[in-house]
Coordinates of C-alpha atoms in Angstrom, one line a residue:
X172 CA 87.3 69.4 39.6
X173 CA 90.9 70.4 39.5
X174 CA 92.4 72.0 42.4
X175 CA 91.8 75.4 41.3
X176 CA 88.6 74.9 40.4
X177 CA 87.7 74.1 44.0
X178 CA 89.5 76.9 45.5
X179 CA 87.5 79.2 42.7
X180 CA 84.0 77.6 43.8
X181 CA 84.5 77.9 47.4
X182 CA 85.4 81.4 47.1
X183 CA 82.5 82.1 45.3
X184 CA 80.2 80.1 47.1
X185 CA 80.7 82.0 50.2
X186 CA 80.7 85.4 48.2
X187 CA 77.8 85.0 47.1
X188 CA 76.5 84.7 50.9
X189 CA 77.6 87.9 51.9
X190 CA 81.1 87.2 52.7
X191 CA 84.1 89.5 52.1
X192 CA 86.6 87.6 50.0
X193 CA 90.2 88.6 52.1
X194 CA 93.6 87.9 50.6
X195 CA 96.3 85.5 52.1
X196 CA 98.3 86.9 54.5
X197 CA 101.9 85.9 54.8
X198 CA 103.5 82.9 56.5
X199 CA 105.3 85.2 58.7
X200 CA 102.4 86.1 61.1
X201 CA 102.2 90.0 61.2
X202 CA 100.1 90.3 64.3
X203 CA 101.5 86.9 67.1
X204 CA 105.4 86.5 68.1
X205 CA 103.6 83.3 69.9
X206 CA 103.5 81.7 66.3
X207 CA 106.6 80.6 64.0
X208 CA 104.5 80.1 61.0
X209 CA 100.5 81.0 60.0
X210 CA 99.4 77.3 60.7
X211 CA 95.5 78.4 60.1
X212 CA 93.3 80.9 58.3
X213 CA 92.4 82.5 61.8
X214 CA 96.1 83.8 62.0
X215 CA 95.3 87.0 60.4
X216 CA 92.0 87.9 62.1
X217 CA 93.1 87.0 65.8
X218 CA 92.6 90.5 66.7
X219 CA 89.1 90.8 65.2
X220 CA 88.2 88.1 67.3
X221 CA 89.6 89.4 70.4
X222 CA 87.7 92.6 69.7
X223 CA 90.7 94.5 69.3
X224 CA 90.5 95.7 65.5
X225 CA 87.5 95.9 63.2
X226 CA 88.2 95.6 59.5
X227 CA 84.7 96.8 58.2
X228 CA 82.9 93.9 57.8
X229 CA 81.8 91.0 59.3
X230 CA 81.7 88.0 57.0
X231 CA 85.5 86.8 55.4
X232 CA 86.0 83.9 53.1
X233 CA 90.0 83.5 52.7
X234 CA 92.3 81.3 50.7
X235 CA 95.1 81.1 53.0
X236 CA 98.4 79.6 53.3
X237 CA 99.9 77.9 55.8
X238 CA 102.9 75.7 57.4
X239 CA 102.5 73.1 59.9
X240 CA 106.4 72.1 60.4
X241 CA 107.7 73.6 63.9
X242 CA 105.9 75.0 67.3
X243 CA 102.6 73.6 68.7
X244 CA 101.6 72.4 65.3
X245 CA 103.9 70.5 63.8
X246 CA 103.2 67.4 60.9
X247 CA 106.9 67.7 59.3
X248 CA 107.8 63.9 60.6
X249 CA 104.4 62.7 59.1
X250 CA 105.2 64.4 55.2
X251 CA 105.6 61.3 53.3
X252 CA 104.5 58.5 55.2
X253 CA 100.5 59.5 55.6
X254 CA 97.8 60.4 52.5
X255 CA 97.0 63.7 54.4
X256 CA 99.8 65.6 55.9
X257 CA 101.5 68.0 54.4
X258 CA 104.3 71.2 55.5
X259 CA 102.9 73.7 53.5
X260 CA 99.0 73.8 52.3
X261 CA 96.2 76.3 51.6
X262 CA 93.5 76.4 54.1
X263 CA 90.0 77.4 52.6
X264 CA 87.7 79.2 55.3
X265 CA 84.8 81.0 56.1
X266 CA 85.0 83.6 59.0
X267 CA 81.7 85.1 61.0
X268 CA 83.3 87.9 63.5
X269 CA 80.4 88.4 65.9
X270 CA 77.2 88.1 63.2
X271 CA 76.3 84.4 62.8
X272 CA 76.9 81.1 64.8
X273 CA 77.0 77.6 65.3
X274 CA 73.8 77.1 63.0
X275 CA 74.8 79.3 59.9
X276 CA 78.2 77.7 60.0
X277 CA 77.0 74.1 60.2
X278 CA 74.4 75.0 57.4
X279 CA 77.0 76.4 55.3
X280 CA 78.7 73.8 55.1
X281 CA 76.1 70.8 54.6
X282 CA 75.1 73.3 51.9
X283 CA 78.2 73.5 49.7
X284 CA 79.9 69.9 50.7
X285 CA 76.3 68.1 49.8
X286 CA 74.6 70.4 46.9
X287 CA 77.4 72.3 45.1
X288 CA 80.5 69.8 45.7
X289 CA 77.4 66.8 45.1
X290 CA 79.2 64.7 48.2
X291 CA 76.6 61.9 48.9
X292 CA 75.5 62.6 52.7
X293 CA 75.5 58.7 53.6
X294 CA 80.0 59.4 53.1
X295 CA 80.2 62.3 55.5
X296 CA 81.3 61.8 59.5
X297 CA 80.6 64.2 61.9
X298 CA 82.3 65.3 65.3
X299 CA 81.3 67.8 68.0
X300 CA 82.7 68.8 71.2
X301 CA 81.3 66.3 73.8
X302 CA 80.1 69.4 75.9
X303 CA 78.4 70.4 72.9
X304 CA 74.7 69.6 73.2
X305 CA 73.9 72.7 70.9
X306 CA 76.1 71.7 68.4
X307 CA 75.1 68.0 67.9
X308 CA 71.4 69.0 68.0
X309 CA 71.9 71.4 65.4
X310 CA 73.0 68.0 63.0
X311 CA 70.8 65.6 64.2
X312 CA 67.8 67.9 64.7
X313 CA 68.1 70.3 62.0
X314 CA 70.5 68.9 59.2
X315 CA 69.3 65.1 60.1
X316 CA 72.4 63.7 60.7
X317 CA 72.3 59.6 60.7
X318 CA 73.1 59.3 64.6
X319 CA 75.2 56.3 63.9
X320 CA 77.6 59.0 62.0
X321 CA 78.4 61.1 65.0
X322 CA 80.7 61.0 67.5
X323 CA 81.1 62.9 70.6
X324 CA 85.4 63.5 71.2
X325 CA 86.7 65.3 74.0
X326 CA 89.1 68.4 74.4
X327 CA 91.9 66.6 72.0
X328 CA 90.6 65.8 69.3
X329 CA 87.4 68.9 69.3
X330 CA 88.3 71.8 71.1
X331 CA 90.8 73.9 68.9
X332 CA 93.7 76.2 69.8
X333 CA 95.8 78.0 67.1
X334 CA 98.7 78.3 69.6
X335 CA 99.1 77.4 73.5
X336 CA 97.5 81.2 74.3
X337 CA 94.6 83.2 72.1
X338 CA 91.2 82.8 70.9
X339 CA 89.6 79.1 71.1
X340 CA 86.5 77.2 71.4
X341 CA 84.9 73.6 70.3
X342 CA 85.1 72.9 66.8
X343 CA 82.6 70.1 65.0
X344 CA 84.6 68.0 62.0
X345 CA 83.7 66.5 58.8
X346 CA 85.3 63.7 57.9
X347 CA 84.9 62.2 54.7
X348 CA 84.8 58.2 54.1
X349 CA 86.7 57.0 51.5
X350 CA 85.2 53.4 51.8
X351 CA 86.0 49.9 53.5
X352 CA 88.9 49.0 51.1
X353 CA 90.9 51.9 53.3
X354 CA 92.2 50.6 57.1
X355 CA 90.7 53.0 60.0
X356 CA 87.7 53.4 61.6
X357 CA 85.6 56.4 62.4
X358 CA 86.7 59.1 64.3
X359 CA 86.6 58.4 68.3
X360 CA 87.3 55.0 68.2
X361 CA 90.4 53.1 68.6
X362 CA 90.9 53.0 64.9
X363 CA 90.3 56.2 64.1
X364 CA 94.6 56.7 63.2
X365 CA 93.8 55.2 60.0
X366 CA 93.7 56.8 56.6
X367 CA 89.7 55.7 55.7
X368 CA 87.9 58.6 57.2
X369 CA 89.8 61.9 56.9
X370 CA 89.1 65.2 58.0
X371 CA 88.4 67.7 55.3
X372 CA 86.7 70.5 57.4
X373 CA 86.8 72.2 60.8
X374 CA 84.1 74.0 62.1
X375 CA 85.3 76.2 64.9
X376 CA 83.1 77.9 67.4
X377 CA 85.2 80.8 69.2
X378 CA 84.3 81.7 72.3
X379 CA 86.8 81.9 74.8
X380 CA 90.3 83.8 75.0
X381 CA 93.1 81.0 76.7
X382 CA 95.6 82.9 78.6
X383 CA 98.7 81.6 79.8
X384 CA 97.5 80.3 83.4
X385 CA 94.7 78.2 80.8
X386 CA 91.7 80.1 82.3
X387 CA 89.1 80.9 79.6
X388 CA 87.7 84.0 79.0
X389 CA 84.6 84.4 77.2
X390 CA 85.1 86.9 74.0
X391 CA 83.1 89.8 73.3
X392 CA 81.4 88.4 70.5
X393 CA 81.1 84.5 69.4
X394 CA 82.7 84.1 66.4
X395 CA 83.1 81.4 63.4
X396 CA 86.6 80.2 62.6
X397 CA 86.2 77.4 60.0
X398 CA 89.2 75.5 57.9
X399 CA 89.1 73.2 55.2
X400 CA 92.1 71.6 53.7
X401 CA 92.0 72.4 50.2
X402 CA 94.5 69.3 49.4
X403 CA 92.2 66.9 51.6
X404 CA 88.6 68.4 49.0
X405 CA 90.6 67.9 45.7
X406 CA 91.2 64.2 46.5
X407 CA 87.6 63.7 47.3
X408 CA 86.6 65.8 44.5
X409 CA 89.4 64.0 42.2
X410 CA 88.2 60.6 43.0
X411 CA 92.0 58.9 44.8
X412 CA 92.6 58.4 48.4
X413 CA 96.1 59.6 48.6
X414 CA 96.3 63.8 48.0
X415 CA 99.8 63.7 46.4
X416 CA 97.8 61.6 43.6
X417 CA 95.7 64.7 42.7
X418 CA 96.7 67.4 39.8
X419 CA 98.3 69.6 42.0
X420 CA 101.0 67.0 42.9
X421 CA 101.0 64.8 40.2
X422 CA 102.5 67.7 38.0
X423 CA 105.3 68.1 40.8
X424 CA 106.0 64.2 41.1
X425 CA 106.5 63.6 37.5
X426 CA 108.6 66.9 37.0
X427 CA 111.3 65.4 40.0
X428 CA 110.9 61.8 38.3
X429 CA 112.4 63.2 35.1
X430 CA 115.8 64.1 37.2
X431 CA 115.8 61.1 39.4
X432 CA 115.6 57.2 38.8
X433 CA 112.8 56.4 40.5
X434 CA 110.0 54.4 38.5
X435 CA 107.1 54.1 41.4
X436 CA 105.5 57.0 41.6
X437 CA 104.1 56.2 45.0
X438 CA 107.5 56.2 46.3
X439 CA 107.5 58.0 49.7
X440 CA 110.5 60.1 49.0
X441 CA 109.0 61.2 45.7
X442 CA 105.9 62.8 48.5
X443 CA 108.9 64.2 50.9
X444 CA 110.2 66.1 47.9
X445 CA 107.2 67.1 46.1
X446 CA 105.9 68.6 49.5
X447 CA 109.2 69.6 50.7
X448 CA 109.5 72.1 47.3
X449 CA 106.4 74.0 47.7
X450 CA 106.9 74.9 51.4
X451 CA 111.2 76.0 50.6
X452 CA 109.2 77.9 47.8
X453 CA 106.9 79.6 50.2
X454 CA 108.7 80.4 52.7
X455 CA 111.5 81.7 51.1
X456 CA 108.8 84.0 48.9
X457 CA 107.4 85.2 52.4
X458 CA 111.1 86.0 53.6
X459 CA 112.5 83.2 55.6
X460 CA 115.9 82.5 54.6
X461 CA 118.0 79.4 56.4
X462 CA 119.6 79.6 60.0
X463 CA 120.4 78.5 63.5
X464 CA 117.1 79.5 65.4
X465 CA 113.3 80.3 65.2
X466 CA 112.0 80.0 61.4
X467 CA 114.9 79.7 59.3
X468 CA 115.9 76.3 61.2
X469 CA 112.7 75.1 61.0
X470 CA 113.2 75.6 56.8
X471 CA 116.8 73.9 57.3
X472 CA 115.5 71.4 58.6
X473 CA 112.9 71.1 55.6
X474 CA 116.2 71.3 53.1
X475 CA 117.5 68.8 55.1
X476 CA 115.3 66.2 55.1
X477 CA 114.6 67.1 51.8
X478 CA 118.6 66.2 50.8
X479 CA 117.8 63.4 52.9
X480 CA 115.2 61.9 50.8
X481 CA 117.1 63.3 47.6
X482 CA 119.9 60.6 48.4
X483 CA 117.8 57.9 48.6
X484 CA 116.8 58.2 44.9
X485 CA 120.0 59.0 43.8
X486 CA 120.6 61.8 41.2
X487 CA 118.2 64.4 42.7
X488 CA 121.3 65.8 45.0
X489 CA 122.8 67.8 43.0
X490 CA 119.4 69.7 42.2
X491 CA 119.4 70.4 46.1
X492 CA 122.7 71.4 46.7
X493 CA 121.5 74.0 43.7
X494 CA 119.2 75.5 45.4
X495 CA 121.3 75.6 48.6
X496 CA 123.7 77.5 47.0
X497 CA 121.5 80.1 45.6
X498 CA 120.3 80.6 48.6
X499 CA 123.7 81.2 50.6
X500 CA 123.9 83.6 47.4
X501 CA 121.2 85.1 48.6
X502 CA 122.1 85.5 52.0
X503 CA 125.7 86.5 51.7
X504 CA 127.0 83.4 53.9
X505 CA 126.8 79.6 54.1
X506 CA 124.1 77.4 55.4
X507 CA 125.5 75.7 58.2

């Protein structure tokens, strides 16, 4: 399936199970000065879950996108050098605000990774909270989970926060295997840093607001917060290990290949600047421009690195310095 394919059937999917389909919100986060960048679909309904607003209806399905490159979520460093991390990606979700729970959301999403996306059961890892009784019994008892593909984590690596304050809860991951011939081992072991199981989807159970002392406060309603790396599905669904190999990249890495004198395409500053583009283009769309402090540094600092990389292959610089000018065009001043 190509990449817009699975964004199209997900959508739908969750459509068609009562869910109202809501538009990406910007990167700028309207509604949280806490956050430099929306880093997860949930941005954009904090509020609902807080009880604070209500849009209408209770069911969302979203498309969202999102940067992971400065503040409490950050995978800039990792752009390049992993199969999985990324500055700027879309985040597919499904959102329950106060209707269903743990066991629609779970269900849900057996549903569409095993029957509509056809992913053979016997390749799919599961996490929970290791509070979480509720949550494990609802896999092994109700879905029939193997046991031996389950692992309990602690507060780390399953109980999520979209920023240091705000709504939280335990969270229950599926990770995908993408076989032996990979290094790493299943999550919650000591191997677990390797690139063989990956996480393509988060399952977050909201329950509690975090304030700034860390005491949790149960919200009014439990809510469903769930995120799945649309990069990560396409290259399961595509059939590589690596997500800059699937369509959505490959299109990017030959296009910079034609300008530079690279000839392996698995060169990791070929990744830097493939990645690198999309997240200068949408930020700049969303109205971040370069600067000293707060977002624009954080997208200097993306140019940057991007230059960075450009130099190492050679004749890609003076693309960069391009597009650096345009943009102190744009601006009315120089980027420092």
């Amino acid at each position: 399936m190509k990449t817009s394919e699975i964004r199209r059937e997900f959508l739908a999917f969750f459509e068609e199970n009562g869910h109202n389909r809501a538009p990406s919100s910007s990167l700028v986060p309207g509604n949280d000065p806490s956050l430099l960048f929306t880093n997860a679909g949930m941005v954009q309904f904090k509020d609902i879950f807080l009880g604070l607003e209500d849009l209408g209806f209770s069911r969302a399905t979203t498309s969202q996108r999102c940067v992971r490159a400065g503040g409490k979520h950050n995978d800039l460093d990792n752009v390049g050098y992993t199969a999985r991390h990324h500055t700027f990606f879309e985040m597919l979700g499904n959102f329950s605000f106060g209707e269903y729970f743990k066991r629609e959301a779970i269900e849900f999403a057996w549903i569409l990774l095993t029957e509509r996306f056809a992913l053979a059961p016997e390749k799919l890892w599961i996490t929970v909270f290791e509070d979480d009784t509720e949550a494990a019994d609802i896999w092994l008892q109700h879905i029939g989970v193997d046991p031996n593909r389950l692992s309990r984590c602690g507060e780390k690596d399953n109980f999520w926060m979209m920023g240091d304050t705000g709504p939280c809860g335990p969270c229950s991951e599926i990770f995908y295997d993408h076989g032996p011939e990979i290094a790493g081992g299943p999550p919650g072991t000591a191997e677990e840093d390797g690139d063989r199981y990956v996480e393509i989807w988060n399952l977050v159970f909201m329950q509690y607001e975090r304030d700034v002392t860390g005491k949790l406060t149960p919200i009014p309603k439990p809510s469903v917060d769930t995120g799945m790396g649309l990069e990560r599905m396409a290259a399961v669904l595509q059939g590589v290990h690596n997500n800059y190999d699937i369509d959505l990249f490959r299109g990017l890495i030959d296009a910079i290949r034609q300008v530079v004198p690279a000839t392996d395409p698995e060169i990791t500053s070929l990744r830097v600047l493939a990645d690198h583009i999309r997240s200068c283009a949408f930020l700049i769309m969303d109205g971040v421009t370069p600067s000293n402090e707060g977002r624009g540094y954080v997208l200097r600092r993306i140019i940057r690195r991007a230059l960075r990389h450009g130099n190492k292959l050679g004749t890609i610089e003076p693309f960069f310095y391009r597009l650096v000018g345009a943009l102190e065009d744009q601006m009315g001043e120089a980027i420092p």
